[in-house]
Amino acid sequence: MTNSEITPELLEKPARLELLLARVGYAVWQLAECEDSVAGLVLIKLRSARGVGEEAGLKLLAAEQRKTFGQGLSALREANALPGHLQDRADKLVRERNWVVHQAKREHRGALNKPQVFNQLIARLKAIGEEATQLNTLLAKEIEEFAVSSGVDRAQVDAAAAELAASWGY
C-alpha cells in the first residue's frame, strides 16, 4: 500500500494524529526555511552588510532572523526588491503560515474523527509545505544571483551552496 492509498478510515486515531502532526511539522519547518531566506535577502539587498566580515555579517543576519516573516516581506516589498511573482507567492505563503500557527487547530477541532475534514486539513498542510519548499528554492536562487551580480565568483557561490547542503545531509 502506498502513502497515497492510506486513507484516514484505514488509520487508527493515534496514526491519524501522527500523520497530522508530521504534516504540521513539515509545513512549519519549510516555512521557517523560507523565513530564513527572506532574512538573508533583506540583509544582502537592503542592509549595508557588504565587506563587514563573517562575524559581523552573522550578527546582522541573526538580527534579521529575529524579525517575523511578514516584517521581512514588507521590507522587501517596500524596496521593490523581489520580482512581483515571488513577492505575491511569498505574501500568500505568509498568510498560510499565519493560518497554520494561529487558526488551524481551532478551525479543525475534532478533525481526527471527521474523515472529510481530516483529508482537507492534511491536503492544505501538504500544499503549504510543498509551496514553502518550492518558494525557498526560488528565494535561494535570488540570493545566489544577487551575490554573483555583486561580484562574488559563481564557483564560490556554488561551493558554499554545496557545503551547506552537505551539512544538512543532502
mmCIF file of C-alpha atoms in Angstrom:
data_model
loop_
_atom_site.group_PDB
_atom_site.id
_atom_site.type_symbol
_atom_site.label_atom_id
_atom_site.label_comp_id
_atom_site.label_asym_id
_atom_site.label_seq_id
_atom_site.Cartn_x
_atom_site.Cartn_y
_atom_site.Cartn_z
ATOM 1 C CA MET A 1 0.000 0.000 0.000
ATOM 2 C CA THR A 2 1.435 3.384 -0.957
ATOM 3 C CA ASN A 3 1.180 6.545 1.077
ATOM 4 C CA SER A 4 -1.424 7.946 -1.325
ATOM 5 C CA GLU A 5 -3.644 4.892 -0.699
ATOM 6 C CA ILE A 6 -3.704 5.405 3.042
ATOM 7 C CA THR A 7 -6.988 6.990 3.991
ATOM 8 C CA PRO A 8 -7.992 8.248 7.431
ATOM 9 C CA GLU A 9 -10.568 5.480 7.590
ATOM 10 C CA LEU A 10 -7.749 2.926 7.446
ATOM 11 C CA LEU A 11 -5.751 4.554 10.183
ATOM 12 C CA GLU A 12 -6.381 4.269 13.873
ATOM 13 C CA LYS A 13 -6.686 7.554 15.739
ATOM 14 C CA PRO A 14 -3.051 7.551 17.020
ATOM 15 C CA ALA A 15 -1.810 7.057 13.455
ATOM 16 C CA ARG A 16 -4.069 9.867 12.200
ATOM 17 C CA LEU A 17 -2.688 12.143 14.894
ATOM 18 C CA GLU A 18 0.869 11.157 13.943
ATOM 19 C CA LEU A 19 0.176 11.938 10.267
ATOM 20 C CA LEU A 20 -1.408 15.272 11.165
ATOM 21 C CA LEU A 21 1.499 16.311 13.356
ATOM 22 C CA ALA A 22 4.004 15.200 10.711
ATOM 23 C CA ARG A 23 2.254 17.423 8.140
ATOM 24 C CA VAL A 24 2.164 20.355 10.560
ATOM 25 C CA GLY A 25 5.822 19.832 11.429
ATOM 26 C CA TYR A 26 6.936 19.637 7.811
ATOM 27 C CA ALA A 27 4.964 22.734 6.860
ATOM 28 C CA VAL A 28 6.324 24.746 9.805
ATOM 29 C CA TRP A 29 9.893 23.555 9.136
ATOM 30 C CA GLN A 30 9.744 24.580 5.483
ATOM 31 C CA LEU A 31 8.101 27.904 6.378
ATOM 32 C CA ALA A 32 10.998 28.570 8.769
ATOM 33 C CA GLU A 33 13.434 27.878 5.923
ATOM 34 C CA CYS A 34 11.627 30.486 3.801
ATOM 35 C CA GLU A 35 11.687 32.920 6.688
ATOM 36 C CA ASP A 36 15.467 32.495 6.950
ATOM 37 C CA SER A 37 15.859 33.033 3.207
ATOM 38 C CA VAL A 38 13.783 36.215 3.411
ATOM 39 C CA ALA A 39 16.010 37.431 6.268
ATOM 40 C CA GLY A 40 19.053 36.722 4.102
ATOM 41 C CA LEU A 41 17.559 38.625 1.180
ATOM 42 C CA VAL A 42 16.742 41.609 3.388
ATOM 43 C CA LEU A 43 20.297 41.598 4.687
ATOM 44 C CA ILE A 44 22.057 41.423 1.337
ATOM 45 C CA LYS A 45 19.680 43.580 -0.685
ATOM 46 C CA LEU A 46 18.591 46.230 1.816
ATOM 47 C CA ARG A 47 21.185 46.481 4.584
ATOM 48 C CA SER A 48 24.748 47.738 4.354
ATOM 49 C CA ALA A 49 26.403 44.412 5.066
ATOM 50 C CA ARG A 50 28.928 44.275 2.256
ATOM 51 C CA GLY A 51 32.503 43.882 3.448
ATOM 52 C CA VAL A 52 31.688 43.707 7.179
ATOM 53 C CA GLY A 53 33.322 40.308 7.647
ATOM 54 C CA GLU A 54 31.872 36.944 8.557
ATOM 55 C CA GLU A 55 31.422 37.501 12.301
ATOM 56 C CA ALA A 56 29.696 40.871 11.932
ATOM 57 C CA GLY A 57 27.685 39.539 8.982
ATOM 58 C CA LEU A 58 26.388 36.634 11.051
ATOM 59 C CA LYS A 59 25.336 39.044 13.809
ATOM 60 C CA LEU A 60 23.471 41.157 11.260
ATOM 61 C CA LEU A 61 21.808 38.038 9.869
ATOM 62 C CA ALA A 62 20.773 36.924 13.360
ATOM 63 C CA ALA A 63 19.173 40.342 13.906
ATOM 64 C CA GLU A 64 17.194 39.983 10.664
ATOM 65 C CA GLN A 65 16.169 36.446 11.622
ATOM 66 C CA ARG A 66 14.607 37.745 14.846
ATOM 67 C CA LYS A 67 12.066 39.638 12.742
ATOM 68 C CA THR A 68 8.894 37.985 11.556
ATOM 69 C CA PHE A 69 8.362 36.523 8.108
ATOM 70 C CA GLY A 70 5.821 39.277 7.437
ATOM 71 C CA GLN A 71 8.212 42.026 8.523
ATOM 72 C CA GLY A 72 10.901 40.738 6.175
ATOM 73 C CA LEU A 73 8.462 40.519 3.280
ATOM 74 C CA SER A 74 7.181 44.031 3.993
ATOM 75 C CA ALA A 75 10.719 45.393 3.847
ATOM 76 C CA LEU A 76 11.348 43.617 0.537
ATOM 77 C CA ARG A 77 8.010 44.850 -0.847
ATOM 78 C CA GLU A 78 8.659 48.469 0.166
ATOM 79 C CA ALA A 79 12.040 48.360 -1.567
ATOM 80 C CA ASN A 80 10.621 46.504 -4.576
ATOM 81 C CA ALA A 81 13.467 44.041 -4.007
ATOM 82 C CA LEU A 82 11.735 40.849 -5.166
ATOM 83 C CA PRO A 83 10.257 40.085 -8.574
ATOM 84 C CA GLY A 84 6.483 40.542 -8.418
ATOM 85 C CA HIS A 85 5.638 36.873 -8.890
ATOM 86 C CA LEU A 86 7.889 35.880 -5.971
ATOM 87 C CA GLN A 87 6.552 38.649 -3.760
ATOM 88 C CA ASP A 88 2.986 37.530 -4.496
ATOM 89 C CA ARG A 89 3.781 33.901 -3.688
ATOM 90 C CA ALA A 90 5.609 34.874 -0.507
ATOM 91 C CA ASP A 91 2.773 37.152 0.622
ATOM 92 C CA LYS A 92 0.279 34.319 0.119
ATOM 93 C CA LEU A 93 2.577 31.916 1.952
ATOM 94 C CA VAL A 94 2.905 34.197 4.976
ATOM 95 C CA ARG A 95 -0.909 34.258 5.212
ATOM 96 C CA GLU A 96 -0.894 30.443 5.110
ATOM 97 C CA ARG A 97 1.854 30.387 7.741
ATOM 98 C CA ASN A 98 -0.245 32.590 9.994
ATOM 99 C CA TRP A 99 -3.237 30.319 9.452
ATOM 100 C CA VAL A 100 -1.190 27.224 10.451
ATOM 101 C CA VAL A 101 0.135 28.881 13.581
ATOM 102 C CA HIS A 102 -2.905 30.860 14.709
ATOM 103 C CA GLN A 103 -6.058 29.259 13.328
ATOM 104 C CA ALA A 104 -5.695 25.724 12.010
ATOM 105 C CA LYS A 105 -6.094 23.972 15.364
ATOM 106 C CA ARG A 106 -9.146 25.985 16.385
ATOM 107 C CA GLU A 107 -10.785 25.624 12.979
ATOM 108 C CA HIS A 108 -10.230 21.870 12.872
ATOM 109 C CA ARG A 109 -11.052 20.625 16.342
ATOM 110 C CA GLY A 110 -12.353 17.092 16.034
ATOM 111 C CA ALA A 111 -10.727 16.580 12.625
ATOM 112 C CA LEU A 112 -9.342 13.221 13.749
ATOM 113 C CA ASN A 113 -12.925 11.942 13.980
ATOM 114 C CA LYS A 114 -14.201 13.507 10.736
ATOM 115 C CA PRO A 115 -12.602 11.915 7.658
ATOM 116 C CA GLN A 116 -13.602 14.641 5.189
ATOM 117 C CA VAL A 117 -12.342 17.447 7.455
ATOM 118 C CA PHE A 118 -9.185 15.461 8.206
ATOM 119 C CA ASN A 119 -8.487 14.934 4.498
ATOM 120 C CA GLN A 120 -8.979 18.641 3.739
ATOM 121 C CA LEU A 121 -6.671 19.652 6.567
ATOM 122 C CA ILE A 122 -3.972 17.174 5.531
ATOM 123 C CA ALA A 123 -4.195 18.335 1.903
ATOM 124 C CA ARG A 124 -3.862 22.003 2.883
ATOM 125 C CA LEU A 125 -0.905 21.343 5.172
ATOM 126 C CA LYS A 126 0.784 19.270 2.474
ATOM 127 C CA ALA A 127 0.254 22.060 -0.070
ATOM 128 C CA ILE A 128 1.698 24.644 2.330
ATOM 129 C CA GLY A 129 4.805 22.536 2.952
ATOM 130 C CA GLU A 130 5.303 21.950 -0.761
ATOM 131 C CA GLU A 131 4.830 25.613 -1.655
ATOM 132 C CA ALA A 132 7.274 26.654 1.083
ATOM 133 C CA THR A 133 9.834 24.176 -0.272
ATOM 134 C CA GLN A 134 9.416 25.418 -3.846
ATOM 135 C CA LEU A 135 9.456 29.073 -2.853
ATOM 136 C CA ASN A 136 12.562 28.604 -0.728
ATOM 137 C CA THR A 137 14.354 27.152 -3.755
ATOM 138 C CA LEU A 138 13.447 30.278 -5.739
ATOM 139 C CA LEU A 139 14.482 32.597 -2.905
ATOM 140 C CA ALA A 140 17.828 30.785 -2.677
ATOM 141 C CA LYS A 141 18.311 31.396 -6.399
ATOM 142 C CA GLU A 142 17.582 35.103 -5.800
ATOM 143 C CA ILE A 143 20.285 35.169 -3.127
ATOM 144 C CA GLU A 144 22.754 33.366 -5.383
ATOM 145 C CA GLU A 145 22.062 35.609 -8.382
ATOM 146 C CA PHE A 146 22.371 38.747 -6.257
ATOM 147 C CA ALA A 147 25.702 37.530 -4.886
ATOM 148 C CA VAL A 148 27.011 36.808 -8.387
ATOM 149 C CA SER A 149 25.747 40.145 -9.736
ATOM 150 C CA SER A 150 27.552 41.826 -6.829
ATOM 151 C CA GLY A 151 30.869 40.341 -7.880
ATOM 152 C CA VAL A 152 31.055 37.072 -5.972
ATOM 153 C CA ASP A 153 32.534 34.334 -8.142
ATOM 154 C CA ARG A 154 29.921 31.754 -9.257
ATOM 155 C CA ALA A 155 32.265 28.903 -8.288
ATOM 156 C CA GLN A 156 32.495 30.328 -4.754
ATOM 157 C CA VAL A 157 28.674 30.578 -4.535
ATOM 158 C CA ASP A 158 28.270 27.014 -5.812
ATOM 159 C CA ALA A 159 30.887 25.702 -3.359
ATOM 160 C CA ALA A 160 29.174 27.447 -0.428
ATOM 161 C CA ALA A 161 25.782 26.049 -1.510
ATOM 162 C CA ALA A 162 27.209 22.530 -1.798
ATOM 163 C CA GLU A 163 28.840 22.823 1.620
ATOM 164 C CA LEU A 164 25.568 23.976 3.172
ATOM 165 C CA ALA A 165 23.590 21.169 1.524
ATOM 166 C CA ALA A 166 26.143 18.616 2.739
ATOM 167 C CA SER A 167 25.953 19.981 6.291
ATOM 168 C CA TRP A 168 22.176 19.410 6.170
ATOM 169 C CA GLY A 169 22.686 15.851 4.996
ATOM 170 C CA TYR A 170 21.627 16.285 1.352
#
